[in-house]
């Protein structure tokens, strides 16, 4: 059974720092991995999707990498801003399935 | 593009009543829609997968007679929580996958259900 872990559960940093968010998964037979952002009481905003054949994806200040063999992904946020404060969720889609398995998320607070 | 809406955004109901939540894909046709539940400080847990015109597939431990799912068209799926109880209070989020292919799911804004 696939399990997705995000550690730490929460992080508080001053504005301007470069951040690395970690995600690990137990079953490497994935189809893709996706990073989402969730603001309090809101739905999910997709940030980056990495196919299993890819190593990384970039969008603006965000860069996500995937090491499928070791079961790990990182989300890099450059020059963090208070507006980046949110919960970041990692989810994997199993090969041969449409199901997404989510981690519990990491609550990020960027202080001005 | 790829916008998914949910209605209502929040609902409060009395114990024992039924509540219907709608999920719509606004600018694409969704062959498959997914319903998730999220408890406070927990992750999203898939409840069921519904394909247009067929019965939903429920995850283990989810009562299909309590959580009725209807996917009558390519743009609308509904989740009805029947005989709701306080333990059903949660954040319900739907997602949709389009006909165009690919496995990416597009998520709705969620519905906060509070059962008194």
mmCIF file of C-alpha atoms in Angstrom:
data_model
loop_
_atom_site.group_PDB
_atom_site.id
_atom_site.type_symbol
_atom_site.label_atom_id
_atom_site.label_comp_id
_atom_site.label_asym_id
_atom_site.label_seq_id
_atom_site.Cartn_x
_atom_site.Cartn_y
_atom_site.Cartn_z
ATOM 1 C CA UNK A 1 0.000 0.000 0.000
ATOM 2 C CA UNK A 2 1.402 3.342 -1.055
ATOM 3 C CA UNK A 3 2.233 5.753 1.738
ATOM 4 C CA UNK A 4 3.271 9.357 1.225
ATOM 5 C CA UNK A 5 5.121 11.210 3.937
ATOM 6 C CA UNK A 6 5.917 14.874 4.292
ATOM 7 C CA UNK A 7 8.283 15.998 6.993
ATOM 8 C CA UNK A 8 8.244 18.383 8.782
ATOM 9 C CA UNK A 9 4.542 19.000 9.269
ATOM 10 C CA UNK A 10 5.129 22.725 9.656
ATOM 11 C CA UNK A 11 7.827 25.248 8.875
ATOM 12 C CA UNK A 12 8.164 28.933 9.736
ATOM 13 C CA UNK A 13 10.799 31.024 7.986
ATOM 14 C CA UNK A 14 11.642 34.680 7.406
ATOM 15 C CA UNK A 15 10.895 36.233 4.066
ATOM 16 C CA UNK A 16 13.533 35.792 1.386
ATOM 17 C CA UNK A 17 14.774 32.356 2.331
ATOM 18 C CA UNK A 18 15.147 29.593 -0.215
ATOM 19 C CA UNK A 19 13.157 26.571 0.903
ATOM 20 C CA UNK A 20 13.198 22.845 0.297
ATOM 21 C CA UNK A 21 10.059 20.830 1.003
ATOM 22 C CA UNK A 22 10.407 17.075 1.135
ATOM 23 C CA UNK A 23 8.081 14.275 0.088
ATOM 24 C CA UNK A 24 8.761 10.545 0.251
ATOM 25 C CA UNK A 25 6.729 7.600 -0.999
ATOM 26 C CA UNK A 26 7.035 3.889 -0.352
ATOM 27 C CA UNK A 27 6.119 2.383 -3.732
ATOM 28 C CA UNK A 28 8.219 3.581 -6.646
ATOM 29 C CA UNK A 29 5.769 2.270 -9.258
ATOM 30 C CA UNK A 30 4.159 5.644 -9.768
ATOM 31 C CA UNK A 31 2.729 7.267 -12.869
ATOM 32 C CA UNK A 32 3.330 10.832 -11.730
ATOM 33 C CA UNK A 33 3.829 13.029 -8.685
ATOM 34 C CA UNK A 34 2.120 16.316 -8.098
ATOM 35 C CA UNK A 35 2.622 19.221 -5.730
ATOM 36 C CA UNK A 36 -0.368 21.243 -4.604
ATOM 37 C CA UNK A 37 -0.946 24.316 -2.552
ATOM 38 C CA UNK A 38 -3.929 24.635 -0.219
ATOM 39 C CA UNK A 39 -4.908 27.876 1.459
ATOM 40 C CA UNK A 40 -6.951 27.671 4.700
ATOM 41 C CA UNK A 41 -10.488 26.478 4.048
ATOM 42 C CA UNK A 42 -9.880 26.316 0.320
ATOM 43 C CA UNK A 43 -9.430 23.700 -2.360
ATOM 44 C CA UNK A 44 -6.222 22.637 -4.040
ATOM 45 C CA UNK A 45 -4.146 24.568 -6.519
ATOM 46 C CA UNK A 46 -1.872 22.439 -8.651
ATOM 47 C CA UNK A 47 1.690 23.766 -8.662
ATOM 48 C CA UNK A 48 3.734 21.233 -10.563
ATOM 49 C CA UNK A 49 3.198 17.774 -12.020
ATOM 50 C CA UNK A 50 6.155 15.516 -12.761
ATOM 51 C CA UNK A 51 5.695 12.453 -14.910
ATOM 52 C CA UNK A 52 7.539 9.331 -13.798
ATOM 53 C CA UNK A 53 9.905 9.652 -16.736
ATOM 54 C CA UNK A 54 10.887 13.195 -15.795
ATOM 55 C CA UNK A 55 13.454 14.373 -13.273
ATOM 56 C CA UNK A 56 12.182 17.861 -12.607
ATOM 57 C CA UNK A 57 9.718 20.578 -13.474
ATOM 58 C CA UNK A 58 9.970 24.327 -13.038
ATOM 59 C CA UNK A 59 7.430 27.104 -12.793
ATOM 60 C CA UNK A 60 8.581 30.565 -11.817
ATOM 61 C CA UNK A 61 10.180 30.426 -8.373
ATOM 62 C CA UNK A 62 9.204 26.781 -7.955
ATOM 63 C CA UNK A 63 11.235 23.765 -8.933
ATOM 64 C CA UNK A 64 10.220 20.197 -8.209
ATOM 65 C CA UNK A 65 12.486 17.199 -8.585
ATOM 66 C CA UNK A 66 11.689 13.515 -8.620
ATOM 67 C CA UNK A 67 13.918 10.565 -7.765
ATOM 68 C CA UNK A 68 11.620 7.651 -8.348
ATOM 69 C CA UNK A 69 14.091 4.933 -7.432
ATOM 70 C CA UNK A 70 14.661 6.367 -3.976
ATOM 71 C CA UNK A 71 11.014 7.347 -3.530
ATOM 72 C CA UNK A 72 11.624 11.032 -3.022
ATOM 73 C CA UNK A 73 10.605 14.394 -4.372
ATOM 74 C CA UNK A 74 11.558 17.887 -3.323
ATOM 75 C CA UNK A 75 9.851 21.189 -3.955
ATOM 76 C CA UNK A 76 12.237 24.108 -4.019
ATOM 77 C CA UNK A 77 10.860 27.588 -3.417
ATOM 78 C CA UNK A 78 13.236 30.414 -4.221
ATOM 79 C CA UNK A 79 13.161 33.759 -2.425
ATOM 80 C CA UNK A 80 10.110 32.953 -0.313
ATOM 81 C CA UNK A 81 7.424 35.593 0.174
ATOM 82 C CA UNK A 82 4.630 35.992 2.752
ATOM 83 C CA UNK A 83 2.181 35.138 -0.020
ATOM 84 C CA UNK A 84 3.745 31.682 -0.199
ATOM 85 C CA UNK A 85 2.282 30.895 3.225
ATOM 86 C CA UNK A 86 -0.037 27.903 2.777
ATOM 87 C CA UNK A 87 -0.125 24.149 3.185
ATOM 88 C CA UNK A 88 1.791 22.264 0.522
ATOM 89 C CA UNK A 89 0.614 18.789 -0.383
ATOM 90 C CA UNK A 90 2.433 16.109 -2.288
ATOM 91 C CA UNK A 91 0.461 13.388 -4.096
ATOM 92 C CA UNK A 92 1.429 10.386 -6.185
ATOM 93 C CA UNK A 93 -0.580 8.565 -8.784
ATOM 94 C CA UNK A 94 0.038 4.851 -8.886
ATOM 95 C CA UNK A 95 0.864 3.227 -12.173
ATOM 96 C CA UNK A 96 -2.209 1.626 -13.693
ATOM 97 C CA UNK A 97 -4.546 3.540 -11.408
ATOM 98 C CA UNK A 98 -6.274 6.890 -11.397
ATOM 99 C CA UNK A 99 -6.023 7.193 -7.645
ATOM 100 C CA UNK A 100 -4.016 9.929 -6.015
ATOM 101 C CA UNK A 101 -2.425 9.202 -2.669
ATOM 102 C CA UNK A 102 -1.736 12.333 -0.668
ATOM 103 C CA UNK A 103 0.701 13.186 2.069
ATOM 104 C CA UNK A 104 -0.564 15.051 5.115
ATOM 105 C CA UNK A 105 0.956 18.271 3.900
ATOM 106 C CA UNK A 106 3.410 20.780 5.260
ATOM 107 C CA UNK A 107 2.157 24.075 6.625
ATOM 108 C CA UNK A 108 4.489 26.859 5.557
ATOM 109 C CA UNK A 109 4.533 30.281 7.191
ATOM 110 C CA UNK A 110 6.715 32.968 5.659
ATOM 111 C CA UNK A 111 7.123 35.892 8.006
ATOM 112 C CA UNK A 112 7.615 39.426 6.650
ATOM 113 C CA UNK B 1 -9.276 26.450 -18.544
ATOM 114 C CA UNK B 2 -9.949 23.301 -16.489
ATOM 115 C CA UNK B 3 -12.135 24.924 -13.851
ATOM 116 C CA UNK B 4 -14.108 22.839 -11.389
ATOM 117 C CA UNK B 5 -16.764 24.348 -9.151
ATOM 118 C CA UNK B 6 -18.566 23.027 -6.087
ATOM 119 C CA UNK B 7 -21.840 24.058 -4.555
ATOM 120 C CA UNK B 8 -22.441 24.889 -1.827
ATOM 121 C CA UNK B 9 -19.141 26.114 -0.458
ATOM 122 C CA UNK B 10 -20.364 25.476 3.063
ATOM 123 C CA UNK B 11 -23.422 23.940 4.644
ATOM 124 C CA UNK B 12 -24.684 23.427 8.176
ATOM 125 C CA UNK B 13 -27.353 20.831 8.786
ATOM 126 C CA UNK B 14 -29.056 18.994 11.604
ATOM 127 C CA UNK B 15 -28.192 15.436 12.471
ATOM 128 C CA UNK B 16 -30.315 12.980 10.521
ATOM 129 C CA UNK B 17 -30.864 15.139 7.474
ATOM 130 C CA UNK B 18 -29.404 14.629 4.000
ATOM 131 C CA UNK B 19 -27.115 17.022 2.196
ATOM 132 C CA UNK B 20 -26.313 17.172 -1.503
ATOM 133 C CA UNK B 21 -23.052 18.587 -2.834
ATOM 134 C CA UNK B 22 -22.579 19.376 -6.516
ATOM 135 C CA UNK B 23 -19.360 19.216 -8.484
ATOM 136 C CA UNK B 24 -19.243 20.739 -11.958
ATOM 137 C CA UNK B 25 -16.581 20.935 -14.611
ATOM 138 C CA UNK B 26 -17.163 24.354 -16.147
ATOM 139 C CA UNK B 27 -15.091 24.378 -19.304
ATOM 140 C CA UNK B 28 -14.388 20.736 -20.068
ATOM 141 C CA UNK B 29 -16.132 17.412 -20.123
ATOM 142 C CA UNK B 30 -15.168 15.120 -17.289
ATOM 143 C CA UNK B 31 -15.311 11.400 -17.880
ATOM 144 C CA UNK B 32 -14.235 10.701 -14.346
ATOM 145 C CA UNK B 33 -14.834 12.570 -11.127
ATOM 146 C CA UNK B 34 -13.379 11.865 -7.728
ATOM 147 C CA UNK B 35 -14.664 12.654 -4.261
ATOM 148 C CA UNK B 36 -12.281 13.236 -1.378
ATOM 149 C CA UNK B 37 -12.765 13.951 2.296
ATOM 150 C CA UNK B 38 -10.357 15.913 4.452
ATOM 151 C CA UNK B 39 -10.512 16.026 8.237
ATOM 152 C CA UNK B 40 -8.715 18.810 10.136
ATOM 153 C CA UNK B 41 -4.946 18.546 9.893
ATOM 154 C CA UNK B 42 -5.285 15.364 7.875
ATOM 155 C CA UNK B 43 -4.659 14.622 4.258
ATOM 156 C CA UNK B 44 -7.198 14.139 1.538
ATOM 157 C CA UNK B 45 -8.628 10.656 1.467
ATOM 158 C CA UNK B 46 -10.285 9.339 -1.668
ATOM 159 C CA UNK B 47 -13.856 8.281 -1.005
ATOM 160 C CA UNK B 48 -15.020 7.189 -4.434
ATOM 161 C CA UNK B 49 -14.444 7.390 -8.151
ATOM 162 C CA UNK B 50 -17.341 7.993 -10.480
ATOM 163 C CA UNK B 51 -17.530 7.580 -14.220
ATOM 164 C CA UNK B 52 -20.256 9.217 -16.227
ATOM 165 C CA UNK B 53 -23.223 6.929 -16.668
ATOM 166 C CA UNK B 54 -22.017 4.143 -14.400
ATOM 167 C CA UNK B 55 -21.987 3.292 -10.722
ATOM 168 C CA UNK B 56 -19.343 4.800 -8.516
ATOM 169 C CA UNK B 57 -16.476 2.760 -7.155
ATOM 170 C CA UNK B 58 -16.079 3.246 -3.426
ATOM 171 C CA UNK B 59 -12.893 2.959 -1.432
ATOM 172 C CA UNK B 60 -12.652 0.424 1.338
ATOM 173 C CA UNK B 61 -14.439 1.587 4.464
ATOM 174 C CA UNK B 62 -16.677 4.114 2.700
ATOM 175 C CA UNK B 63 -20.374 3.278 3.006
ATOM 176 C CA UNK B 64 -21.955 3.468 -0.421
ATOM 177 C CA UNK B 65 -25.466 3.658 1.030
ATOM 178 C CA UNK B 66 -24.509 6.635 3.131
ATOM 179 C CA UNK B 67 -22.549 8.549 0.522
ATOM 180 C CA UNK B 68 -24.607 8.429 -2.653
ATOM 181 C CA UNK B 69 -22.792 9.498 -5.795
ATOM 182 C CA UNK B 70 -24.439 10.302 -9.086
ATOM 183 C CA UNK B 71 -22.520 11.214 -12.252
ATOM 184 C CA UNK B 72 -25.381 11.792 -14.648
ATOM 185 C CA UNK B 73 -23.594 13.975 -17.166
ATOM 186 C CA UNK B 74 -20.100 14.759 -18.349
ATOM 187 C CA UNK B 75 -20.088 18.010 -16.392
ATOM 188 C CA UNK B 76 -21.887 17.175 -13.160
ATOM 189 C CA UNK B 77 -21.424 14.777 -10.276
ATOM 190 C CA UNK B 78 -23.287 14.927 -6.981
ATOM 191 C CA UNK B 79 -22.485 13.548 -3.558
ATOM 192 C CA UNK B 80 -25.376 13.102 -1.156
ATOM 193 C CA UNK B 81 -24.587 12.501 2.484
ATOM 194 C CA UNK B 82 -27.629 10.677 3.798
ATOM 195 C CA UNK B 83 -28.717 10.764 7.433
ATOM 196 C CA UNK B 84 -25.752 12.925 8.305
ATOM 197 C CA UNK B 85 -24.191 12.717 11.752
ATOM 198 C CA UNK B 86 -21.656 14.969 13.478
ATOM 199 C CA UNK B 87 -18.834 12.578 12.579
ATOM 200 C CA UNK B 88 -19.573 13.285 8.912
ATOM 201 C CA UNK B 89 -18.539 16.886 9.449
ATOM 202 C CA UNK B 90 -15.592 17.402 7.156
ATOM 203 C CA UNK B 91 -14.256 19.199 4.099
ATOM 204 C CA UNK B 92 -15.392 17.471 0.915
ATOM 205 C CA UNK B 93 -13.426 18.113 -2.275
ATOM 206 C CA UNK B 94 -14.132 16.855 -5.747
ATOM 207 C CA UNK B 95 -11.826 16.588 -8.717
ATOM 208 C CA UNK B 96 -12.393 15.894 -12.379
ATOM 209 C CA UNK B 97 -10.416 14.336 -15.186
ATOM 210 C CA UNK B 98 -11.158 15.385 -18.724
ATOM 211 C CA UNK B 99 -11.938 13.491 -21.888
ATOM 212 C CA UNK B 100 -8.877 14.956 -23.548
ATOM 213 C CA UNK B 101 -6.730 12.418 -21.875
ATOM 214 C CA UNK B 102 -3.886 12.503 -19.462
ATOM 215 C CA UNK B 103 -4.345 11.669 -15.832
ATOM 216 C CA UNK B 104 -4.241 15.119 -14.339
ATOM 217 C CA UNK B 105 -7.090 15.846 -11.973
ATOM 218 C CA UNK B 106 -8.488 19.344 -11.537
ATOM 219 C CA UNK B 107 -9.826 20.131 -8.096
ATOM 220 C CA UNK B 108 -12.848 22.034 -6.926
ATOM 221 C CA UNK B 109 -12.735 24.591 -4.092
ATOM 222 C CA UNK B 110 -14.282 22.224 -1.563
ATOM 223 C CA UNK B 111 -17.434 22.153 0.561
ATOM 224 C CA UNK B 112 -17.333 22.520 4.326
ATOM 225 C CA UNK B 113 -20.038 20.350 5.922
ATOM 226 C CA UNK B 114 -20.947 20.858 9.566
ATOM 227 C CA UNK B 115 -23.505 18.524 11.098
ATOM 228 C CA UNK B 116 -25.001 19.691 14.381
#
